[in-house]
Amino acid sequence: MPLLSRRRLLQGGLALSALGLGLPRLPALAAEPRILTAGPGEALLLEAGQPKTRTWLYDGVSPGPIIRARQGEEVFVRLKNGLDQPTTIHWHGIRIDNAMDGVAGLTQDPIAPGETFDYRFTVPDAGTFWYHPHNRSWEQVARGLYGLLIVEEKDGWGGAKQDIAIVADDWRLGEDGQLDEASFAHMMDWSHAGRLGNTLTLNGQDQLDIPVTSGERIRLRLCNTCNARILELRIEHPGIWVVAEDGQPVPPRELTDGYIALSPGERVDLIIDMILDPGSTATITEVSADQRLVAGHLVYHPSDQLVHTKPSPVPPPALPANPLSTNLDLAGAQAVELLLEGGAMGNMAQATYQGETLAIRDLVGKGQVWALNGTAGMTDTPLFSAPRGRSVTIDMRNDTAWPHAMHFHGHHFKVVERNGKPTGSEAWKDTVLLERLESAKIAFVADNPGKWMIHCHMLEHQAAGMTTWFRVEG
Ligand code: C2O
Ligand code: CU
C-alpha cells in the first residue's frame, strides 16, 4: 500500500476513534506465515532407476524449498516439526533479531516433535543465505534438512538474465542407496575430517543440467551444505566472475580457471556470460576427492542465433552494497584470541568440559575431542562480551592437524590477516576456512545485541567440542 493512502487511513482512523468506532487495522508486513514442515521423506539422489533414499526433508523436497524475500521485508515461517526428535531452524548468514537465530539451548528451546515455532524477522541484506537445523545438526543436516534463503536486492538488480541457485551436498550412502546410519556419531569421523559423503548431488540430483542460451548473462548462486567436505568445484567455462561471498557483495573478480573452493556453510555468487556456441555444453566437476567427478552441465540451447564468442571484456556490474557496519576501528578494537585445539594427531592433553578438567582419554569417552581456548563445548558464560557498536578482532590459531571452517552468527567479518600478513580482502564473510596450523585475524563491528554462536561448520567438529558463543550487549 503506498504511503499516501496509509497516511489517509491513519488520519481517518483518528477521526473514527474520536467517534468511538476504533482504529481500522492496517495490513501487517507478512500476515500469513509460510508453513514449512520438517519430516521424513524420500529423494532420488542416485541415477534414474536406482532406489530412492529415505531422508529427512523440508516440505518433502531435497533441497528444501527456496525461501525468497525482498531486502527489508519480513520473512514469516511457521516451522512444523514432523520429526521424531526436537529441531530448530537457524538462518545462516542473515543478520537477524537474536531471538530468531534458531540455536537450541542458546536463543530458543528446541521445538518438540509435533510442535510448531514461528520465525518472523526482517532481512536487512540482499544475497544468498541458507537455513538448517541448529539441534543435532550433525545428524539433521546430513539427513537432508536444509534449503536456501534468497534475499533479492531492494531495488532489483538487472545484472543477469537468469538467476540459478545450486545447493551442493555429499551424502554417505550404503550399497542399498540408503543413508549409512551406522556411521552417525562415529568417533573416527568426529576426531578426523568429519563425516564425508560418498555421493555428490547438486540440487539433490546425481547430474544437474542447467539450460542456458548463448549471449545471456547468468547469476549462479552456490552453497555448500555438506557436513564436512570442503568442495572443490570447477565450472569448465570461460568468463566467470565472483560478485558475492557468503551473501555479501565483493568487487567483481574474474576466476580464470573456473575453480571454486567452498567450505561447509559458505556461498558464492557468480556471474557468467554465456559466450559459447549454441548447442555447447560446459561441465561442472568436483575434484576434492582427487578425481574429476562430473556433477552437472550448463547446456546451451541449440539455436542459430548469432552470438559473440569472445570472452566479454567488461566485468559485470557490482552488486549494490548491503547496510553492514563497515566502519572498523582496528586500533580501538576489543582484541580476542581463539585457539583451536584437539583432534586426531593433535597435541591437546586436556580440556575443560562442563566445568571439569579432563584428560584427552576421558574427553574421548564423552565424545569431546576439540576445544576452543581450552574448553570443549558450550559454557554458561560467553567467550567474551562486547558493548554494542564496538569493533572486535579475533586472532584465531588452528593448532590442529585438520582444516576448520569457523562460522560466526549474527555478524559478517573481514579477514584482515592470514598467518600474520594483511590480506587486503574486501569480502565480508560469515565463515572462514583455517587450514591446518594456519592463523587468521578477523574483524567486525559487534552491532547486533544478543547471544551469538562461534563454531566450526564441520558439523562433527562442532558436536565434538568446537563451539562457543559471545554476547553483544543491548
Ligand atoms: Cu550454519 Cu551455527 O550454523
Ligand atoms: Cu572443524
Short mmCIF file of C-alpha atoms and ligand atoms in Angstrom, two decimals:
data_model
loop_
_atom_site.label_atom_id
_atom_site.label_comp_id
_atom_site.label_asym_id
_atom_site.label_seq_id
_atom_site.Cartn_x
_atom_site.Cartn_y
_atom_site.Cartn_z
CA MET A 1 0.00 0.00 0.00
CA PRO A 2 1.55 3.36 -0.96
CA LEU A 3 2.49 5.71 1.85
CA LEU A 4 -0.11 8.31 0.91
CA SER A 5 -3.10 6.10 1.39
CA ARG A 6 -1.58 4.80 4.60
CA ARG A 7 -1.49 8.31 5.97
CA ARG A 8 -5.05 8.84 4.90
CA LEU A 9 -6.01 5.67 6.72
CA LEU A 10 -4.29 6.82 9.88
CA GLN A 11 -6.00 10.20 9.76
CA GLY A 12 -9.31 8.58 9.08
CA GLY A 13 -8.63 6.25 11.98
CA LEU A 14 -8.09 9.07 14.37
CA ALA A 15 -11.35 10.65 13.37
CA LEU A 16 -13.15 7.33 13.74
CA SER A 17 -11.67 6.61 17.13
CA ALA A 18 -12.77 10.03 18.27
CA LEU A 19 -16.24 8.80 17.47
CA GLY A 20 -15.57 5.68 19.46
CA LEU A 21 -15.53 3.38 16.43
CA GLY A 22 -11.95 2.11 16.85
CA LEU A 23 -8.93 2.26 14.56
CA PRO A 24 -9.07 0.49 11.25
CA ARG A 25 -6.47 -2.30 11.14
CA LEU A 26 -3.54 -1.86 8.78
CA PRO A 27 -2.27 -4.91 6.94
CA ALA A 28 0.78 -6.43 8.68
CA LEU A 29 4.02 -6.86 6.81
CA ALA A 30 3.55 -10.57 6.37
CA ALA A 31 0.12 -11.50 7.64
CA GLU A 32 0.21 -15.20 6.85
CA PRO A 33 3.07 -17.49 7.77
CA ARG A 34 4.62 -19.72 5.19
CA ILE A 35 4.25 -23.19 6.66
CA LEU A 36 7.41 -25.28 6.45
CA THR A 37 7.32 -28.87 7.60
CA ALA A 38 10.36 -30.87 8.63
CA GLY A 39 9.68 -34.57 8.34
CA PRO A 40 10.71 -37.88 6.90
CA GLY A 41 10.74 -38.16 3.11
CA GLU A 42 12.33 -39.82 0.13
CA ALA A 43 14.59 -38.44 -2.54
CA LEU A 44 16.12 -39.85 -5.67
CA LEU A 45 19.78 -38.98 -5.14
CA LEU A 46 21.24 -41.58 -7.48
CA GLU A 47 20.78 -42.10 -11.22
CA ALA A 48 17.32 -42.81 -12.62
CA GLY A 49 16.31 -46.40 -11.96
CA GLN A 50 18.20 -46.57 -8.65
CA PRO A 51 16.32 -46.74 -5.35
CA LYS A 52 15.18 -43.59 -3.62
CA THR A 53 16.88 -42.69 -0.34
CA ARG A 54 14.90 -42.33 2.88
CA THR A 55 15.80 -38.88 4.18
CA TRP A 56 14.51 -36.06 6.37
CA LEU A 57 13.31 -33.11 4.33
CA TYR A 58 11.59 -29.74 4.47
CA ASP A 59 8.25 -29.97 2.68
CA GLY A 60 9.29 -33.33 1.25
CA VAL A 61 11.82 -31.95 -1.22
CA SER A 62 15.61 -32.06 -1.48
CA PRO A 63 16.92 -29.43 -1.14
CA GLY A 64 14.17 -27.72 0.89
CA PRO A 65 12.09 -25.05 -0.84
CA ILE A 66 13.85 -21.78 -1.63
CA ILE A 67 12.51 -19.10 0.66
CA ARG A 68 12.61 -15.82 -1.25
CA ALA A 69 12.18 -12.39 0.22
CA ARG A 70 12.94 -8.88 -0.80
CA GLN A 71 15.52 -6.92 1.17
CA GLY A 72 13.94 -5.03 4.04
CA GLU A 73 10.85 -7.22 4.05
CA GLU A 74 9.67 -9.61 6.67
CA VAL A 75 10.06 -13.37 6.50
CA PHE A 76 7.39 -15.26 8.40
CA VAL A 77 7.89 -19.01 8.51
CA ARG A 78 5.95 -21.38 10.74
CA LEU A 79 8.06 -24.49 11.25
CA LYS A 80 6.14 -27.67 11.96
CA ASN A 81 8.26 -30.37 13.48
CA GLY A 82 7.21 -33.64 11.90
CA LEU A 83 10.41 -35.39 13.01
CA ASP A 84 10.66 -37.74 15.94
CA GLN A 85 13.29 -35.58 17.61
CA PRO A 86 13.45 -31.88 18.56
CA THR A 87 14.64 -29.39 15.96
CA THR A 88 15.03 -25.66 15.21
CA ILE A 89 15.87 -23.55 12.17
CA HIS A 90 18.94 -21.37 12.02
CA TRP A 91 19.04 -18.77 9.24
CA HIS A 92 22.68 -18.97 8.25
CA GLY A 93 24.34 -15.65 7.42
CA ILE A 94 21.33 -13.43 7.95
CA ARG A 95 21.89 -10.61 10.40
CA ILE A 96 18.79 -11.30 12.37
CA ASP A 97 16.99 -10.49 15.60
CA ASN A 98 18.74 -12.76 18.13
CA ALA A 99 15.52 -14.41 19.30
CA MET A 100 15.02 -15.74 15.75
CA ASP A 101 18.53 -17.16 15.31
CA GLY A 102 17.32 -20.68 16.00
CA VAL A 103 20.08 -22.01 18.24
CA ALA A 104 18.64 -24.68 20.52
CA GLY A 105 19.73 -24.09 24.09
CA LEU A 106 21.04 -20.57 23.46
CA THR A 107 18.39 -18.48 21.72
CA GLN A 108 15.37 -20.78 21.99
CA ASP A 109 14.19 -24.10 23.34
CA PRO A 110 14.26 -26.94 20.84
CA ILE A 111 10.91 -27.46 19.12
CA ALA A 112 9.48 -30.79 20.28
CA PRO A 113 8.07 -33.34 17.81
CA GLY A 114 4.59 -32.28 16.75
CA GLU A 115 5.12 -28.68 17.84
CA THR A 116 5.43 -25.52 15.74
CA PHE A 117 7.54 -22.38 16.06
CA ASP A 118 7.08 -19.04 14.33
CA TYR A 119 10.18 -17.47 12.82
CA ARG A 120 9.50 -13.86 12.00
CA PHE A 121 12.22 -11.40 11.09
CA THR A 122 13.18 -8.72 8.60
CA VAL A 123 16.05 -9.33 6.22
CA PRO A 124 18.49 -6.40 6.11
CA ASP A 125 20.86 -7.76 3.48
CA ALA A 126 20.29 -8.94 -0.08
CA GLY A 127 22.15 -12.09 -1.02
CA THR A 128 22.42 -15.86 -0.83
CA PHE A 129 21.75 -17.35 2.60
CA TRP A 130 20.53 -20.72 3.81
CA TYR A 131 18.61 -22.38 6.59
CA HIS A 132 19.18 -25.58 8.52
CA PRO A 133 18.50 -27.08 11.96
CA HIS A 134 20.64 -26.00 14.90
CA ASN A 135 19.89 -29.00 17.05
CA ARG A 136 21.81 -32.21 16.38
CA SER A 137 22.75 -30.56 13.12
CA TRP A 138 25.43 -33.21 12.52
CA GLU A 139 22.55 -35.65 12.02
CA GLN A 140 19.69 -33.45 10.82
CA VAL A 141 21.70 -31.66 8.11
CA ALA A 142 23.31 -34.94 7.00
CA ARG A 143 19.84 -36.45 6.59
CA GLY A 144 18.81 -33.67 4.22
CA LEU A 145 17.35 -30.79 6.23
CA TYR A 146 18.47 -27.56 4.55
CA GLY A 147 17.33 -25.03 1.98
CA LEU A 148 18.24 -21.64 0.57
CA LEU A 149 17.05 -18.25 1.74
CA ILE A 150 17.47 -15.85 -1.15
CA VAL A 151 17.04 -12.16 -0.48
CA GLU A 152 16.53 -10.08 -3.58
CA GLU A 153 18.10 -6.65 -3.89
CA LYS A 154 15.76 -3.95 -2.64
CA ASP A 155 15.53 -2.14 -5.95
CA GLY A 156 16.11 -5.24 -8.05
CA TRP A 157 19.30 -5.98 -9.90
CA GLY A 158 19.26 -6.12 -13.66
CA GLY A 159 22.73 -7.61 -13.95
CA ALA A 160 21.72 -11.09 -15.06
CA LYS A 161 19.09 -12.66 -17.26
CA GLN A 162 18.74 -15.88 -15.28
CA ASP A 163 19.15 -16.44 -11.56
CA ILE A 164 20.17 -20.02 -10.80
CA ALA A 165 20.80 -21.48 -7.36
CA ILE A 166 22.77 -24.65 -6.70
CA VAL A 167 22.94 -26.45 -3.38
CA ALA A 168 25.79 -28.96 -3.25
CA ASP A 169 25.82 -31.82 -0.75
CA ASP A 170 27.67 -35.05 -0.21
CA TRP A 171 25.70 -37.96 1.22
CA ARG A 172 27.08 -41.10 2.76
CA LEU A 173 25.06 -43.91 1.26
CA GLY A 174 25.39 -47.66 1.60
CA GLU A 175 25.22 -50.21 -1.24
CA ASP A 176 21.44 -50.21 -0.92
CA GLY A 177 21.27 -46.47 -1.63
CA GLN A 178 20.17 -45.74 1.93
CA LEU A 179 21.89 -43.41 4.40
CA ASP A 180 24.73 -45.09 6.23
CA GLU A 181 23.18 -44.60 9.65
CA ALA A 182 25.72 -46.72 11.49
CA SER A 183 28.33 -44.04 10.79
CA PHE A 184 26.46 -41.24 12.51
CA ALA A 185 28.22 -40.17 15.71
CA HIS A 186 31.25 -42.19 14.73
CA MET A 187 34.23 -41.01 16.80
CA MET A 188 36.61 -41.78 13.95
CA ASP A 189 34.90 -39.14 11.78
CA TRP A 190 34.38 -36.76 14.66
CA SER A 191 38.07 -36.67 15.55
CA HIS A 192 39.29 -36.55 11.94
CA ALA A 193 37.88 -34.60 8.98
CA GLY A 194 34.21 -35.02 9.91
CA ARG A 195 31.65 -37.22 8.16
CA LEU A 196 32.42 -37.14 4.46
CA GLY A 197 29.87 -38.45 2.00
CA ASN A 198 30.41 -40.72 -0.98
CA THR A 199 27.65 -39.38 -3.23
CA LEU A 200 27.60 -35.81 -4.51
CA THR A 201 24.37 -34.11 -5.52
CA LEU A 202 23.65 -30.68 -6.95
CA ASN A 203 20.11 -29.66 -6.03
CA GLY A 204 19.51 -33.21 -4.86
CA GLN A 205 20.35 -34.68 -8.27
CA ASP A 206 23.05 -37.00 -9.38
CA GLN A 207 23.53 -34.91 -12.53
CA LEU A 208 22.19 -31.39 -12.77
CA ASP A 209 21.61 -29.96 -16.22
CA ILE A 210 21.12 -26.21 -16.35
CA PRO A 211 19.62 -24.89 -19.59
CA VAL A 212 21.22 -21.65 -20.83
CA THR A 213 21.14 -19.57 -24.00
CA SER A 214 24.07 -18.15 -25.96
CA GLY A 215 24.53 -14.45 -25.38
CA GLU A 216 22.83 -14.28 -21.99
CA ARG A 217 24.40 -13.48 -18.64
CA ILE A 218 23.53 -15.71 -15.68
CA ARG A 219 23.87 -15.34 -11.94
CA LEU A 220 24.81 -18.60 -10.30
CA ARG A 221 24.48 -18.95 -6.54
CA LEU A 222 26.40 -21.84 -4.99
CA CYS A 223 26.01 -23.12 -1.45
CA ASN A 224 27.92 -25.92 0.27
CA THR A 225 25.61 -27.80 2.66
CA CYS A 226 27.99 -30.72 3.20
CA ASN A 227 28.55 -31.66 6.84
CA ALA A 228 32.30 -31.54 6.49
CA ARG A 229 33.57 -31.66 2.91
CA ILE A 230 35.43 -28.67 1.51
CA LEU A 231 34.06 -28.74 -2.01
CA GLU A 232 36.34 -28.03 -4.92
CA LEU A 233 34.11 -27.28 -7.85
CA ARG A 234 35.19 -26.41 -11.34
CA ILE A 235 32.91 -24.87 -13.89
CA GLU A 236 34.64 -25.60 -17.17
CA HIS A 237 33.58 -22.38 -18.84
CA PRO A 238 35.39 -19.10 -19.57
CA GLY A 239 34.41 -15.70 -18.20
CA ILE A 240 33.31 -16.48 -14.61
CA TRP A 241 33.18 -13.59 -12.15
CA VAL A 242 32.74 -13.73 -8.38
CA VAL A 243 30.34 -10.98 -7.27
CA ALA A 244 29.44 -12.05 -3.72
CA GLU A 245 30.84 -14.25 -0.97
CA ASP A 246 28.74 -15.52 1.95
CA GLY A 247 25.87 -13.36 0.69
CA GLN A 248 27.82 -10.10 0.77
CA PRO A 249 28.85 -8.27 -2.43
CA VAL A 250 32.54 -8.16 -3.35
CA PRO A 251 34.21 -6.14 -6.11
CA PRO A 252 33.77 -8.38 -9.20
CA ARG A 253 36.79 -10.67 -9.61
CA GLU A 254 37.42 -12.98 -12.54
CA LEU A 255 38.03 -16.66 -11.87
CA THR A 256 40.48 -17.52 -14.59
CA ASP A 257 40.42 -21.28 -14.05
CA GLY A 258 36.78 -21.67 -13.03
CA TYR A 259 37.92 -23.26 -9.76
CA ILE A 260 35.85 -22.61 -6.62
CA ALA A 261 36.72 -23.96 -3.16
CA LEU A 262 33.78 -23.76 -0.76
CA SER A 263 33.88 -24.82 2.88
CA PRO A 264 30.79 -26.16 4.62
CA GLY A 265 28.31 -23.29 5.02
CA GLU A 266 29.97 -20.97 2.53
CA ARG A 267 28.25 -19.43 -0.51
CA VAL A 268 29.47 -17.69 -3.59
CA ASP A 269 27.54 -15.74 -6.24
CA LEU A 270 28.94 -15.91 -9.75
CA ILE A 271 28.20 -14.05 -12.95
CA ILE A 272 28.86 -15.99 -16.14
CA ASP A 273 28.47 -14.75 -19.69
CA MET A 274 27.17 -17.48 -21.95
CA ILE A 275 29.73 -16.97 -24.70
CA LEU A 276 29.92 -20.48 -26.11
CA ASP A 277 28.17 -21.53 -29.31
CA PRO A 278 24.56 -22.65 -29.29
CA GLY A 279 24.37 -26.37 -28.57
CA SER A 280 27.55 -26.41 -26.43
CA THR A 281 27.80 -27.94 -23.00
CA ALA A 282 30.11 -26.89 -20.15
CA THR A 283 30.84 -29.40 -17.42
CA ILE A 284 30.65 -28.79 -13.68
CA THR A 285 33.05 -31.09 -11.86
CA GLU A 286 34.13 -31.70 -8.29
CA VAL A 287 37.74 -32.58 -7.58
CA SER A 288 38.19 -32.67 -3.78
CA ALA A 289 38.46 -36.46 -3.75
CA ASP A 290 41.34 -36.33 -6.25
CA GLN A 291 39.18 -37.47 -9.08
CA ARG A 292 37.24 -35.50 -11.64
CA LEU A 293 33.66 -36.18 -10.71
CA VAL A 294 31.13 -34.83 -13.19
CA ALA A 295 28.25 -33.28 -11.23
CA GLY A 296 26.36 -31.31 -13.85
CA HIS A 297 26.39 -29.26 -17.03
CA LEU A 298 25.47 -25.91 -18.43
CA VAL A 299 23.53 -26.96 -21.50
CA TYR A 300 23.30 -24.37 -24.26
CA HIS A 301 20.09 -24.20 -26.17
CA PRO A 302 20.71 -25.14 -29.79
CA SER A 303 19.72 -22.17 -31.94
CA ASP A 304 21.10 -20.45 -34.99
CA GLN A 305 21.10 -17.08 -33.37
CA LEU A 306 24.41 -15.23 -33.94
CA VAL A 307 26.46 -14.75 -30.79
CA HIS A 308 29.78 -13.24 -29.88
CA THR A 309 32.22 -15.97 -28.94
CA LYS A 310 34.98 -13.98 -27.27
CA PRO A 311 35.04 -13.54 -23.50
CA SER A 312 33.30 -10.36 -22.61
CA PRO A 313 36.00 -7.76 -21.82
CA VAL A 314 33.70 -5.86 -19.45
CA PRO A 315 33.40 -7.00 -15.86
CA PRO A 316 29.83 -7.39 -14.65
CA PRO A 317 28.41 -4.54 -12.58
CA ALA A 318 28.98 -4.82 -8.83
CA LEU A 319 26.01 -5.74 -6.66
CA PRO A 320 24.63 -2.89 -4.56
CA ALA A 321 26.23 -2.72 -1.09
CA ASN A 322 24.34 -4.03 1.94
CA PRO A 323 23.83 -1.86 5.04
CA LEU A 324 26.60 -3.51 7.07
CA SER A 325 28.62 -1.69 9.73
CA THR A 326 31.87 -1.41 7.82
CA ASN A 327 33.47 1.32 9.94
CA LEU A 328 36.03 -0.90 11.67
CA ASP A 329 38.12 0.73 14.35
CA LEU A 330 41.07 -1.65 14.33
CA ALA A 331 43.19 0.46 16.66
CA GLY A 332 40.49 0.67 19.32
CA ALA A 333 39.13 -2.83 18.82
CA GLN A 334 38.46 -5.31 21.60
CA ALA A 335 41.09 -7.99 20.94
CA VAL A 336 40.14 -11.63 21.46
CA GLU A 337 42.30 -14.70 20.93
CA LEU A 338 40.88 -18.01 19.87
CA LEU A 339 42.97 -21.16 19.92
CA LEU A 340 41.68 -24.20 18.05
CA GLU A 341 42.96 -27.44 19.54
CA GLY A 342 42.41 -31.17 19.59
CA GLY A 343 41.51 -33.87 17.13
CA ALA A 344 43.42 -36.85 15.87
CA MET A 345 47.14 -36.28 15.52
CA GLY A 346 46.85 -33.17 17.67
CA ASN A 347 48.72 -32.43 20.86
CA MET A 348 45.88 -31.48 23.20
CA ALA A 349 46.42 -33.25 26.54
CA GLN A 350 43.36 -31.99 28.39
CA ALA A 351 40.45 -29.58 28.20
CA THR A 352 37.62 -28.29 30.33
CA TYR A 353 34.26 -29.85 29.64
CA GLN A 354 31.14 -28.86 31.57
CA GLY A 355 33.31 -27.23 34.23
CA GLU A 356 35.63 -30.21 34.74
CA THR A 357 39.20 -30.54 33.53
CA LEU A 358 39.52 -33.86 31.74
CA ALA A 359 42.41 -35.70 30.15
CA ILE A 360 42.06 -36.41 26.45
CA ARG A 361 41.22 -40.08 27.13
CA ASP A 362 38.24 -39.09 29.26
CA LEU A 363 37.18 -36.44 26.78
CA VAL A 364 37.07 -39.05 24.02
CA GLY A 365 34.77 -41.09 26.25
CA LYS A 366 32.40 -38.15 26.31
CA GLY A 367 32.60 -37.57 22.57
CA GLN A 368 34.52 -34.34 23.05
CA VAL A 369 37.81 -34.12 21.20
CA TRP A 370 38.10 -30.48 20.10
CA ALA A 371 38.47 -27.35 22.18
CA LEU A 372 38.42 -23.58 21.80
CA ASN A 373 40.71 -21.80 24.28
CA GLY A 374 40.97 -24.99 26.30
CA THR A 375 37.23 -25.59 26.63
CA ALA A 376 35.21 -28.21 24.82
CA GLY A 377 31.53 -27.50 24.12
CA MET A 378 29.20 -24.77 25.30
CA THR A 379 29.61 -22.86 28.55
CA ASP A 380 27.29 -20.76 30.72
CA THR A 381 29.46 -17.69 30.31
CA PRO A 382 30.36 -16.28 26.90
CA LEU A 383 33.85 -16.35 25.42
CA PHE A 384 33.65 -12.55 25.51
CA SER A 385 31.14 -9.78 25.82
CA ALA A 386 31.29 -6.61 23.72
CA PRO A 387 29.42 -3.35 24.05
CA ARG A 388 27.17 -2.65 21.10
CA GLY A 389 29.00 -0.79 18.35
CA ARG A 390 32.49 -1.87 19.45
CA SER A 391 34.93 -3.20 16.89
CA VAL A 392 36.21 -6.67 17.76
CA THR A 393 39.20 -8.53 16.38
CA ILE A 394 39.61 -12.26 16.80
CA ASP A 395 43.02 -13.79 16.37
CA MET A 396 42.39 -17.40 15.52
CA ARG A 397 45.10 -20.01 15.51
CA ASN A 398 44.47 -23.51 14.26
CA ASP A 399 46.76 -25.70 16.32
CA THR A 400 45.31 -28.92 14.92
CA ALA A 401 46.13 -31.22 12.04
CA TRP A 402 42.81 -30.51 10.32
CA PRO A 403 41.15 -27.63 8.49
CA HIS A 404 38.23 -25.88 10.20
CA ALA A 405 35.50 -23.66 8.74
CA MET A 406 34.87 -21.17 11.55
CA HIS A 407 31.39 -19.66 11.44
CA PHE A 408 30.08 -16.64 13.35
CA HIS A 409 26.40 -15.94 13.92
CA GLY A 410 24.68 -12.58 13.53
CA HIS A 411 27.66 -10.73 12.06
CA HIS A 412 29.86 -10.59 8.98
CA PHE A 413 33.57 -10.04 9.36
CA LYS A 414 36.61 -9.14 7.32
CA VAL A 415 39.63 -11.42 7.30
CA VAL A 416 42.27 -8.76 7.90
CA GLU A 417 45.32 -11.01 8.33
CA ARG A 418 46.36 -14.52 7.44
CA ASN A 419 49.46 -16.02 9.03
CA GLY A 420 50.40 -12.56 10.24
CA LYS A 421 50.16 -10.88 6.83
CA PRO A 422 47.49 -8.36 5.78
CA THR A 423 45.09 -9.88 3.24
CA GLY A 424 43.69 -6.70 1.75
CA SER A 425 40.43 -8.64 1.40
CA GLU A 426 37.25 -6.69 0.67
CA ALA A 427 34.92 -9.59 1.47
CA TRP A 428 32.56 -9.64 4.45
CA LYS A 429 32.30 -13.29 5.44
CA ASP A 430 30.34 -15.36 7.93
CA THR A 431 32.55 -18.43 7.61
CA VAL A 432 36.31 -18.64 7.16
CA LEU A 433 38.46 -21.67 6.48
CA LEU A 434 41.61 -22.13 8.54
CA GLU A 435 43.91 -24.73 7.08
CA ARG A 436 45.91 -26.91 9.47
CA LEU A 437 48.31 -24.82 11.54
CA GLU A 438 47.06 -21.65 9.89
CA SER A 439 46.18 -18.44 11.71
CA ALA A 440 43.79 -15.66 10.74
CA LYS A 441 42.71 -12.41 12.26
CA ILE A 442 39.17 -11.31 11.61
CA ALA A 443 37.44 -8.04 12.48
CA PHE A 444 33.83 -6.95 12.76
CA VAL A 445 31.62 -4.38 14.42
CA ALA A 446 29.60 -6.01 17.22
CA ASP A 447 26.40 -4.21 16.31
CA ASN A 448 23.75 -6.87 16.86
CA PRO A 449 22.72 -7.39 20.50
CA GLY A 450 22.27 -10.92 21.78
CA LYS A 451 23.95 -14.27 22.20
CA TRP A 452 25.79 -15.47 19.12
CA MET A 453 27.49 -18.74 18.32
CA ILE A 454 31.02 -19.25 17.08
CA HIS A 455 31.67 -22.78 15.86
CA CYS A 456 33.31 -24.92 13.28
CA HIS A 457 30.85 -25.64 10.47
CA MET A 458 32.28 -29.09 10.06
CA LEU A 459 29.27 -30.28 11.99
CA GLU A 460 31.01 -33.23 13.65
CA HIS A 461 33.69 -30.90 14.97
CA GLN A 462 31.01 -28.61 16.33
CA ALA A 463 29.30 -31.55 18.04
CA ALA A 464 32.63 -32.81 19.39
CA GLY A 465 33.51 -29.62 21.18
CA MET A 466 34.49 -26.92 18.71
CA THR A 467 31.79 -24.45 19.69
CA THR A 468 31.42 -21.38 21.87
CA TRP A 469 29.48 -18.10 21.97
CA PHE A 470 29.80 -14.36 22.55
CA ARG A 471 27.48 -11.66 23.75
CA VAL A 472 26.78 -8.25 22.32
CA GLU A 473 25.33 -6.02 24.97
CA GLY A 474 21.99 -4.45 24.16
CU1 C2O B 1 25.11 -22.71 9.51
CU2 C2O B 1 25.68 -22.20 13.53
O1 C2O B 1 25.38 -22.56 11.54
CU CU B 2 36.43 -28.11 12.36
#
